Amino acid sequence: MSILVDEDTRVVVQGITGGEGKFHTKQMIEYGTNVVAGTSPGKGGQEVAGVPVYDTVEEAVEAEDADASVVFVPPAFAGDAIFEALDTDLDLVVAITEGIPTQDMAKVNKRLTETDTRLQGPNCPGIITPGESKLGILPGNIFSEGNVGLVSRSGTLTYQVVDSLTQRGIGQTTAIGIGGDPIIGTSFIDALEAFENDPETDAVVMCGEIGGEDEEEAAAYIAEHMDTPVAGFIAGRTAPPGKRMGHAGAIVSGSGTGTAESKIDALNDAGVPVGDTPEEVADNVEDLL
Amino acid sequence: MRLHEYQAKDVFADAGIPTPPSALATTVEEVVEQAEEIGYPVAVKAQVHVGGRGKAGGILLAEDETEAREAAEDILGMDLKGYTVEKVLVEGAVDFKNELYVGVTMDRGAGQPVAMVSTQGGVDIEEVAAEDPEAIAREHIDPAFGMHPYQARKAVYDAGVPKEVARDVASVLTTLYDLWEDTDASDAEINPLMITEDDEVIAADAVLNVDDDALFRHADLAEMEDEAAEDDLEAKANEYGFDYVRLDGNVGIIGNGAGLVMTTLDLVDYYGGEPANFLDIGGGAKAERVTNALDMVFSDENVDAVVFNIFGGITRGDEVAKGINEALGQFDQIPKPVVVRLAGTNAEEGREILNDELVTVEETLEGAVQRTVEYAEDEQ
């Protein structure tokens, strides 16, 4: 079992003819992802890595009966690409693109209230169900099949933690990167709920970072609704207020909200052990299992 | 990007928000000249990105030439919370009876913009928000429609703005929302919005922070960026296109991916060191970016040792290793010790390529950070 994606998920790649789109389409196919179509306006009729290209997402979804899309479109056009995907009946849209203007995402966010389609990201590494399917840019070789779910705001931090788990022989059901932007589709709570409902997931790792209040809200959710144990990590303990630490969403505001301390306290209060180092997170997962 | 007050005021004035007459000055003589032109009394205001400038002595009133000269001498060149003041804004002083706050920002929890009005202007609004949240009227805006006129009126009435000026304040708020949207701002604020004895409203301060990710569609604002940068190293980082934040410590940090770089900073602190910077070289970095990153970190005089932490997804370990060899090969003597930790895609190939005479290679993140902290202590 897994959450959101499995070997049957039929995937459209938006922006398949661009450098990133092309490279990662090949990587996804190599991993076993069922990539059924790509889109690129004006390039309909071409093929990339044996995958048919369509001008619009609607055409691609209708012709190839797709369930999910993954967006590699550059930031200036990515908001539009997400709107296009949300106008079809896809179940899941995974936006990899980093650097989409926040006001574009506010408009997308409004649209999400009117559709059943789930958005993951943007500015995320994607989602992977080891051994079955990956949508995005995660390096497949570090993941292994198992019983731990992982949800994270950061890509490379996810790799770091997964690597520690895999090296100890602890595999994963699904790993999901929710993205480092201030406005994102799928939240920690959405992912935690899905893991809680997945019988194969015996423990969950949640990697948060400074900025916003999503981790605090997730802690409240864990305390109230989860039986599956959770191990936590929070990046940005040393970040000074008012400075954006790379991710647009990773900023401690002047009034002191969004600090690592407040997030760690909230998680501890919810019974979630928070590791000081990535290795300690792996130790905690071993204990929980 | 955070604009200076004088830059933000230009944008506000162009949009039709009333602002006092003002001019920028960089010398004492210029301050006096501009003050004469504007007419006394004037305020002399330090142009640095520091909250609470007034309390820290960065804003002084001058009734005449002697006082203007004294104010200019005091403020120009002064150290304001770590920033040297090089520019001041000379501005006609406003005789006011009330000070309001108006602002527009992105409420990330709600995922939509929020317009705010308060009659407690002229003080730190974040303190007001913490101590008396009811004193700030908030109106969430649907970004697809923009702010409806009724929403501006409602925010003004809810905040208890005096009737005589309600219409004008609502008009300022509407203009502020429109310019927030037009400039892709993250925050647009007027604090204080002054009300004069004649019931005129005037923006006595201006804050405009623009979304860095949207600068590509605002060439006019992007041009202000160099002037807005306050730190030579941060300006250099803009040039190289790096996410860079300068900190106070002596351990230089380079990595890929915001979360992992933040974690590396935290580990430096955890093992007893002090981070000198945050530097994310991003995904898929090639040799040239690696060279530029090392150049950035070596440019910081505080740095005593450097940790290079790469977990390759799209980024390839062999590419990074080549870049490190190339960059360090240019020196007769390596300026500061460099510790490298490579993991993920092509990490093994990368470790084989790395020149042991130039760098120390560590297998684990924790090991690399501990080693770098030791080096930094030895260098001191």
XYZ file of C-alpha atoms in Angstrom:
669
model
C 0.000 0.000 0.000
C 0.973 3.603 -0.346
C -0.620 7.006 -0.571
C -1.641 9.056 -3.616
C 0.443 7.253 -6.261
C 1.184 3.625 -7.151
C 2.243 1.508 -10.149
C -1.109 2.074 -11.857
C -0.954 5.894 -11.756
C -1.039 7.231 -15.350
C 1.088 10.360 -15.566
C 1.180 13.413 -17.856
C 4.365 15.523 -17.847
C 3.614 19.228 -18.367
C 6.573 20.936 -19.992
C 7.968 17.638 -21.322
C 10.051 19.232 -24.111
C 12.073 21.499 -21.806
C 15.487 20.440 -20.477
C 14.275 19.470 -17.010
C 11.045 17.941 -18.302
C 12.874 15.764 -20.813
C 15.588 14.615 -18.386
C 13.226 13.729 -15.578
C 10.706 12.046 -17.893
C 13.460 9.581 -18.802
C 14.399 9.176 -15.133
C 10.775 8.580 -14.138
C 10.255 5.977 -16.884
C 13.468 4.250 -15.886
C 12.188 4.068 -12.307
C 8.981 2.432 -13.484
C 6.566 5.365 -13.533
C 3.759 4.930 -16.025
C 4.294 8.129 -18.036
C 1.527 8.123 -20.657
C 1.733 11.621 -22.161
C 3.461 14.971 -22.173
C 2.336 18.480 -23.032
C 4.036 21.460 -24.628
C 2.050 24.146 -26.461
C 2.823 24.020 -30.198
C 4.716 20.738 -29.962
C 1.713 18.394 -30.211
C 2.425 15.309 -32.343
C 6.073 14.998 -31.300
C 7.469 12.298 -29.005
C 9.837 12.520 -26.034
C 11.404 9.262 -24.822
C 8.677 7.408 -26.666
C 5.930 9.407 -24.922
C 3.367 11.213 -27.127
C 3.275 15.019 -26.754
C 0.033 17.019 -26.840
C -0.615 20.770 -27.127
C -3.004 20.892 -24.163
C -3.472 18.997 -20.910
C -7.123 18.358 -21.759
C -6.163 16.526 -24.964
C -3.500 14.517 -23.169
C -5.847 13.462 -20.362
C -8.633 12.477 -22.752
C -6.422 10.587 -25.193
C -4.344 8.719 -22.608
C -6.775 8.455 -19.685
C -4.293 10.052 -17.275
C -4.770 10.355 -13.479
C -1.978 12.718 -12.496
C 0.310 15.396 -13.917
C 3.728 16.627 -12.950
C 4.612 20.245 -13.791
C 8.117 21.206 -15.010
C 6.997 24.482 -16.631
C 9.237 27.552 -15.895
C 8.059 29.852 -13.052
C 6.670 32.651 -15.221
C 4.220 30.237 -16.868
C 3.776 27.648 -14.131
C 0.738 29.314 -12.500
C -1.029 29.105 -15.846
C 0.051 25.470 -16.274
C -1.443 24.574 -12.878
C -4.731 26.314 -13.771
C -4.786 24.309 -16.995
C -4.299 21.048 -15.092
C -6.987 21.989 -12.520
C -9.490 22.450 -15.365
C -9.337 18.716 -16.146
C -10.478 15.825 -13.967
C -6.976 14.763 -12.883
C -6.771 13.399 -9.319
C -3.326 14.841 -8.578
C -1.158 17.687 -9.899
C 2.466 17.742 -8.678
C 4.159 21.118 -9.264
C 7.962 20.843 -9.158
C 8.674 24.401 -10.377
C 10.555 26.666 -7.969
C 10.097 30.431 -7.954
C 6.422 30.901 -8.877
C 5.300 34.408 -7.810
C 3.320 34.174 -4.559
C 0.417 36.222 -5.924
C 0.012 33.707 -8.765
C -0.207 30.974 -6.149
C -2.827 32.928 -4.174
C -5.037 32.830 -7.269
C -4.350 29.100 -7.740
C -5.159 28.564 -4.053
C -8.579 30.152 -4.575
C -9.219 27.868 -7.558
C -8.363 24.816 -5.441
C -11.444 25.457 -3.287
C -13.598 24.861 -6.373
C -12.106 21.572 -7.594
C -11.598 18.021 -6.321
C -8.118 17.820 -7.835
C -5.274 17.723 -5.301
C -2.271 19.984 -5.836
C 1.118 19.016 -4.375
C 3.780 21.735 -4.259
C 4.935 23.921 -5.877
C 8.689 24.111 -5.226
C 8.774 20.468 -4.214
C 10.775 17.367 -5.190
C 7.617 15.361 -5.895
C 6.299 12.069 -4.557
C 7.610 8.521 -4.638
C 6.189 5.132 -3.741
C 9.367 3.050 -3.732
C 9.414 0.197 -6.193
C 6.259 1.446 -7.921
C 6.223 5.003 -9.163
C 7.790 8.432 -8.739
C 6.494 11.794 -9.922
C 9.197 14.435 -9.776
C 12.934 14.695 -9.331
C 13.640 12.501 -6.292
C 16.689 10.229 -6.814
C 15.039 6.792 -6.853
C 18.140 4.841 -5.842
C 18.190 6.046 -2.211
C 14.616 4.914 -1.477
C 13.577 1.402 -0.494
C 10.262 -0.363 0.027
C 9.055 -0.519 3.597
C 6.641 0.718 6.237
C 7.615 4.325 7.049
C 5.846 7.312 5.502
C 7.724 10.580 5.044
C 6.462 14.132 4.541
C 8.783 17.117 4.182
C 8.954 20.754 3.107
C 12.457 20.337 1.698
C 13.883 18.141 -1.069
C 17.505 17.514 -0.180
C 16.682 17.265 3.531
C 14.259 14.476 2.591
C 17.091 12.681 0.776
C 19.343 13.055 3.804
C 16.780 11.497 6.161
C 15.698 8.775 3.712
C 19.338 7.827 3.168
C 19.797 7.376 6.927
C 16.649 5.231 7.081
C 17.520 3.105 4.057
C 21.042 2.465 5.352
C 19.512 1.043 8.539
C 17.233 -1.186 6.510
C 14.129 0.921 7.149
C 12.114 1.299 3.937
C 9.333 3.699 3.002
C 5.699 3.361 1.937
C 5.564 6.751 0.257
C 7.643 9.928 0.561
C 6.005 13.224 -0.248
C 7.629 16.658 -0.561
C 5.008 19.333 0.064
C 7.241 22.236 -0.984
C 9.010 25.239 0.493
C 6.737 28.042 -0.694
C 4.437 30.164 1.512
C 1.341 28.982 -0.374
C 1.180 25.278 -1.233
C -1.535 22.809 -2.179
C -1.094 19.699 -0.034
C -0.331 20.478 3.616
C 1.357 18.450 6.349
C -2.089 17.610 7.691
C -3.321 16.308 4.313
C -0.283 14.019 4.068
C -0.477 12.901 7.718
C -4.165 12.034 7.296
C -3.367 9.926 4.234
C -0.593 8.088 6.109
C -2.865 7.523 9.124
C -5.397 5.867 6.801
C -2.773 3.690 5.103
C -2.585 0.299 6.857
C 0.940 -0.340 5.569
C 2.410 2.789 7.149
C 3.598 1.975 10.694
C 5.399 5.249 11.436
C 5.728 8.676 9.838
C 8.641 11.097 9.615
C 7.708 14.763 9.354
C 10.453 17.254 8.372
C 9.428 20.854 8.862
C 11.259 24.151 8.823
C 10.921 27.718 10.082
C 8.172 30.008 8.794
C 4.383 29.953 8.959
C 2.365 27.848 11.365
C 1.831 24.645 9.406
C 3.975 22.551 11.751
C 2.078 23.806 14.803
C -1.237 22.966 13.121
C 0.140 19.556 12.171
C 1.165 18.957 15.801
C -2.399 19.660 16.944
C -3.688 17.265 14.297
C -1.274 14.521 15.393
C -2.313 14.882 19.031
C -5.999 14.640 18.210
C -6.298 12.305 15.255
C -3.293 10.034 14.852
C -2.553 6.557 16.227
C 0.424 6.066 13.899
C 3.559 7.328 15.694
C 5.402 10.328 14.213
C 9.078 11.354 14.430
C 9.922 14.990 13.687
C 12.705 17.261 12.512
C 12.742 21.056 12.229
C 15.338 22.910 10.134
C 16.284 26.530 10.782
C 17.010 26.689 14.529
C 19.807 29.176 13.878
C 17.940 31.366 11.370
C 17.785 35.071 12.301
C 14.383 36.853 12.136
C 13.461 38.670 8.941
C 15.827 36.766 6.639
C 14.498 34.428 3.984
C 16.505 31.191 4.197
C 16.370 30.136 0.561
C 12.799 28.881 0.519
C 10.327 31.707 0.049
C 8.347 30.245 2.936
C 11.283 29.833 5.314
C 11.308 33.098 7.196
C 10.881 33.958 10.857
C 8.750 37.091 10.995
C 9.751 40.079 13.076
C 7.048 39.357 15.633
C 8.639 35.988 16.415
C 6.153 33.675 14.709
C 7.398 30.761 12.694
C 10.391 30.034 14.938
C 11.943 26.583 15.197
C 11.426 26.685 18.961
C 7.659 27.135 18.723
C 7.430 24.256 16.226
C 9.626 21.905 18.270
C 7.636 22.695 21.425
C 4.328 22.083 19.647
C 5.550 18.729 18.304
C 6.979 17.654 21.656
C 3.684 18.558 23.310
C 1.952 16.296 20.793
C 4.234 13.422 21.834
C 6.428 13.684 18.740
C 10.177 13.232 19.388
C 12.142 15.876 17.455
C 15.717 14.901 16.538
C 18.607 17.365 16.866
C 20.336 15.792 13.861
C 19.095 13.751 10.894
C 20.770 10.667 12.391
C 18.835 11.193 15.605
C 15.621 11.258 13.571
C 16.492 7.823 12.210
C 17.245 6.649 15.789
C 13.808 7.881 16.860
C 12.100 6.071 13.984
C 13.831 2.833 14.996
C 12.552 3.310 18.545
C 8.993 4.020 17.368
C 8.935 0.878 15.224
C 13.387 42.662 -2.127
C 12.949 45.307 0.500
C 12.845 48.861 -0.834
C 14.196 51.811 1.094
C 11.676 54.338 2.400
C 12.598 56.881 -0.275
C 12.148 54.283 -3.035
C 8.824 53.097 -1.626
C 7.577 56.679 -1.231
C 8.243 57.326 -4.907
C 6.156 54.290 -5.822
C 3.369 55.331 -3.404
C 3.343 58.942 -4.658
C 3.196 57.783 -8.284
C 0.147 55.686 -7.399
C -1.576 58.782 -5.950
C -1.039 58.354 -2.216
C -0.356 61.757 -0.584
C 3.218 61.993 0.773
C 5.085 64.972 2.272
C 7.599 66.840 0.081
C 10.972 65.113 0.424
C 14.424 64.688 -1.105
C 17.349 62.292 -0.717
C 20.703 63.595 0.581
C 24.114 62.029 1.186
C 26.072 65.010 2.640
C 25.456 67.599 5.340
C 25.424 70.417 2.739
C 22.831 68.558 0.668
C 20.640 68.113 3.748
C 20.726 71.870 4.455
C 20.045 72.753 0.817
C 17.084 70.391 0.593
C 15.697 71.582 3.927
C 15.780 75.199 2.713
C 13.962 74.186 -0.444
C 11.272 72.170 1.370
C 10.884 74.690 4.199
C 11.304 74.158 7.961
C 10.495 72.249 10.049
C 11.876 69.086 8.426
C 12.538 65.513 9.507
C 15.945 63.988 8.701
C 15.498 60.221 8.349
C 18.190 57.530 8.047
C 17.671 55.260 5.018
C 18.580 51.836 6.348
C 16.520 48.665 6.734
C 16.214 48.836 10.498
C 13.013 48.714 12.538
C 12.555 51.343 15.247
C 14.793 53.930 13.546
C 13.233 56.760 15.518
C 13.950 55.283 18.933
C 17.520 54.441 17.873
C 18.187 58.092 16.955
C 17.880 57.617 13.194
C 15.133 60.227 12.790
C 15.600 63.838 14.002
C 13.477 66.960 13.645
C 15.039 70.281 12.601
C 13.383 73.697 13.056
C 16.128 75.688 11.343
C 19.444 75.493 9.516
C 21.556 74.952 12.655
C 19.397 72.061 13.742
C 19.339 70.588 10.210
C 23.139 70.697 10.119
C 23.375 69.053 13.545
C 20.858 66.368 12.602
C 22.711 65.599 9.384
C 26.059 65.405 11.183
C 24.567 63.086 13.808
C 22.842 60.708 11.422
C 25.083 60.511 8.344
C 27.772 57.892 9.023
C 26.178 56.719 12.265
C 25.950 53.019 13.051
C 22.318 51.992 13.320
C 22.015 48.461 14.660
C 24.999 47.346 12.577
C 24.257 49.355 9.441
C 26.191 52.486 8.489
C 23.889 55.306 7.390
C 24.970 56.674 3.996
C 21.722 58.268 2.839
C 19.055 60.331 4.568
C 15.633 61.455 3.471
C 14.886 65.124 4.175
C 11.145 65.505 4.523
C 8.673 68.257 5.336
C 7.487 67.653 8.920
C 3.758 67.039 9.205
C 1.726 68.598 12.002
C -0.658 65.794 12.922
C -3.432 65.097 15.388
C -3.731 61.354 14.762
C -1.602 58.510 13.491
C -3.121 55.468 11.750
C -1.749 52.234 10.345
C -2.763 50.795 6.972
C -1.195 47.765 5.330
C -1.651 44.926 2.872
C 0.152 41.607 3.178
C -0.129 37.946 2.198
C -1.738 35.855 4.931
C 0.076 32.605 4.227
C -2.095 30.596 6.606
C -5.215 31.632 4.699
C -3.381 31.616 1.369
C -4.872 34.980 0.428
C -4.143 38.700 0.828
C -5.305 40.625 3.876
C -5.836 44.379 4.208
C -5.368 45.897 7.660
C -6.281 49.176 9.334
C -5.628 50.365 12.877
C -5.985 53.625 14.773
C -2.853 52.656 16.738
C -0.398 53.953 14.148
C 3.072 55.306 14.729
C 4.111 52.367 16.914
C 5.450 48.892 16.148
C 2.399 47.250 14.597
C 3.690 43.765 15.402
C 3.562 44.678 19.078
C -0.008 45.891 18.652
C -0.848 42.619 16.881
C 0.637 40.617 19.744
C -0.808 42.625 22.642
C -4.112 43.916 21.318
C -5.067 42.023 18.154
C -8.586 43.495 18.266
C -7.094 46.926 17.560
C -6.329 45.893 13.989
C -9.244 45.511 11.569
C -8.544 42.798 8.992
C -10.262 42.153 5.697
C -9.304 39.136 3.587
C -9.305 39.761 -0.140
C -10.163 37.348 -2.935
C -7.145 37.756 -5.232
C -9.215 36.866 -8.284
C -11.416 39.937 -7.792
C -9.184 42.351 -5.941
C -10.449 44.485 -3.077
C -14.083 45.492 -3.412
C -14.784 49.117 -2.416
C -17.061 47.944 0.406
C -14.180 45.974 1.899
C -12.038 49.088 2.155
C -14.939 50.958 3.831
C -15.628 48.046 6.157
C -11.991 47.824 7.311
C -11.952 51.571 7.973
C -15.244 51.513 9.927
C -14.241 48.371 11.861
C -10.999 50.018 12.927
C -12.901 53.071 14.253
C -11.225 55.634 11.993
C -12.745 59.122 12.629
C -15.729 59.855 10.335
C -14.209 63.043 8.879
C -11.369 61.137 7.249
C -12.987 57.704 6.705
C -13.528 58.247 2.999
C -9.961 59.417 2.384
C -8.435 56.579 4.411
C -10.559 54.045 2.506
C -9.293 55.580 -0.708
C -5.664 55.272 0.453
C -6.279 51.632 1.395
C -7.790 50.886 -2.025
C -4.819 52.508 -3.758
C -2.436 50.617 -1.481
C -4.068 47.275 -2.342
C -3.922 48.029 -6.060
C -0.250 48.942 -5.888
C 0.448 45.876 -3.722
C -1.057 43.788 -6.507
C 0.539 45.747 -9.369
C 4.035 45.527 -7.895
C 3.762 41.858 -6.801
C 4.477 43.028 -3.276
C 4.630 40.768 -0.262
C 4.005 43.718 2.099
C 2.872 47.297 1.507
C 2.504 49.414 4.633
C 2.001 52.990 5.748
C 2.870 53.515 9.383
C 2.043 56.146 10.318
C -0.653 57.462 8.027
C -0.970 60.922 9.555
C -4.152 62.954 9.947
C -3.515 66.695 10.019
C -5.467 69.413 11.847
C -7.223 70.075 8.505
C -8.230 66.400 8.221
C -5.849 65.654 5.421
C -4.233 62.203 5.283
C -0.510 61.933 4.528
C 1.772 58.893 4.336
C 4.671 59.764 6.644
C 6.432 56.433 6.154
C 6.352 53.798 3.430
C 7.242 50.108 3.423
C 7.252 48.088 0.218
C 8.673 44.566 0.052
C 8.511 42.981 -3.377
C 8.352 39.226 -4.066
C 11.813 38.296 -5.406
C 10.229 35.598 -7.536
C 8.137 38.189 -9.381
C 10.913 40.664 -10.191
C 11.180 39.190 -13.691
C 7.983 41.035 -14.618
C 8.920 44.334 -12.919
C 11.993 45.685 -14.675
C 11.536 49.118 -13.023
C 11.576 47.670 -9.526
C 14.394 45.233 -10.304
C 16.548 48.249 -11.170
C 16.172 49.480 -7.597
C 17.651 46.250 -6.267
C 21.325 47.268 -6.178
C 20.509 50.472 -4.345
C 18.346 48.498 -1.930
C 21.082 45.967 -1.085
C 22.866 46.882 2.132
C 25.712 44.457 2.187
C 28.447 44.082 -0.453
C 28.370 40.321 -0.112
C 24.595 40.222 -0.489
C 24.943 42.356 -3.640
C 27.524 39.882 -4.956
C 25.149 37.007 -4.213
C 22.451 38.751 -6.289
C 24.927 38.940 -9.142
C 25.737 35.224 -8.935
C 22.072 34.338 -8.445
C 22.566 32.594 -5.090
C 20.278 32.444 -2.089
C 22.662 33.919 0.463
C 22.259 35.278 3.966
C 25.190 36.673 5.903
C 25.459 35.770 9.588
C 27.877 36.620 12.400
C 29.952 33.449 12.808
C 33.149 32.075 11.259
C 32.101 28.752 9.694
C 31.334 29.196 5.993
C 28.558 26.935 4.697
C 27.762 25.888 1.123
C 25.122 23.332 0.258
C 22.291 22.433 -2.090
C 18.646 22.849 -1.155
C 17.297 25.288 1.426
C 16.265 22.695 4.011
C 19.590 20.867 3.925
C 21.624 24.091 4.093
C 19.538 25.259 7.080
C 20.144 21.875 8.686
C 23.895 22.253 8.091
C 23.787 25.652 9.834
C 21.920 24.097 12.739
C 24.475 21.299 13.008
C 27.370 23.772 13.033
C 25.661 25.434 15.979
C 24.867 22.049 17.578
C 28.554 21.032 17.471
C 29.653 24.299 19.052
C 30.519 26.408 15.997
C 28.995 29.599 14.648
C 27.634 29.757 11.083
C 28.995 32.621 8.922
C 26.377 32.358 6.232
C 23.570 30.505 4.488
C 24.439 29.719 0.864
C 22.259 27.500 -1.319
C 23.817 26.759 -4.716
C 20.518 25.235 -5.892
C 19.751 22.121 -7.879
C 21.797 20.880 -10.844
C 24.805 23.079 -10.001
C 27.722 22.822 -12.422
C 31.413 23.610 -11.956
C 31.096 27.371 -12.486
C 28.487 27.785 -9.755
C 30.679 25.837 -7.380
C 33.601 28.169 -8.160
C 31.393 31.224 -7.594
C 30.112 29.821 -4.318
C 33.633 29.348 -2.964
C 34.507 32.849 -4.128
C 31.498 34.203 -2.194
C 32.428 32.461 1.037
C 36.147 33.299 0.829
C 35.163 36.969 0.297
C 33.781 37.032 3.829
C 36.683 38.019 6.087
C 35.038 36.378 9.096
C 35.220 32.897 7.587
C 37.845 30.578 9.135
C 36.769 27.253 7.596
C 34.246 26.062 5.029
C 31.938 23.044 4.901
C 30.636 21.978 1.507
C 27.612 19.696 1.874
C 26.000 18.267 -1.249
C 23.266 15.652 -1.394
C 22.851 14.958 -5.079
C 19.424 14.488 -6.563
C 19.648 16.480 -9.775
C 23.038 17.761 -8.654
C 25.830 15.357 -9.586
C 28.670 14.676 -7.184
C 31.308 14.399 -9.935
C 30.351 17.826 -11.340
C 30.615 19.395 -7.901
C 33.972 17.709 -7.275
C 35.361 19.034 -10.564
C 34.197 22.527 -9.643
C 35.844 22.329 -6.224
C 39.169 21.127 -7.707
C 39.032 23.869 -10.343
C 38.195 26.628 -7.889
C 40.822 25.626 -5.348
C 43.441 24.852 -8.002
C 43.572 28.582 -8.781
C 45.094 29.391 -5.394
C 48.792 29.050 -4.558
C 47.602 28.519 -1.049
C 44.026 27.643 -0.090
C 42.741 30.666 1.888
C 40.875 28.590 4.492
C 40.446 24.847 5.041
C 37.578 23.266 3.118
C 35.729 20.114 4.204
C 33.602 18.330 1.603
C 30.813 15.848 2.084
C 29.210 14.365 -1.034
C 26.208 11.993 -1.019
C 23.586 10.852 -3.510
C 23.961 10.907 -7.293
C 27.543 10.109 -8.437
C 28.898 10.783 -4.952
C 31.475 7.993 -5.136
C 32.803 9.236 -8.480
C 32.948 12.693 -6.957
C 34.944 11.569 -3.928
C 37.467 9.875 -6.241
C 37.864 13.079 -8.270
C 38.391 15.324 -5.242
C 42.014 16.288 -4.619
C 42.957 15.276 -1.059
C 45.709 17.865 -1.002
C 43.160 20.646 -1.451
C 40.247 19.481 0.712
C 39.303 17.188 3.576
C 36.709 14.614 2.531
C 34.179 13.330 5.054
C 31.597 10.598 4.452
C 28.827 11.767 6.773
C 27.119 15.114 7.313
C 27.699 15.008 11.060
C 31.385 14.119 10.571
C 31.922 16.903 8.040
C 30.370 19.534 10.286
C 32.356 18.434 13.365
C 35.612 18.493 11.391
C 34.895 21.975 10.015
C 34.063 23.335 13.463
C 37.427 22.007 14.714
C 39.282 23.649 11.817
C 37.526 26.955 12.460
C 38.571 26.835 16.126
C 42.191 26.069 15.179
C 42.305 29.000 12.743
C 41.197 31.526 15.336
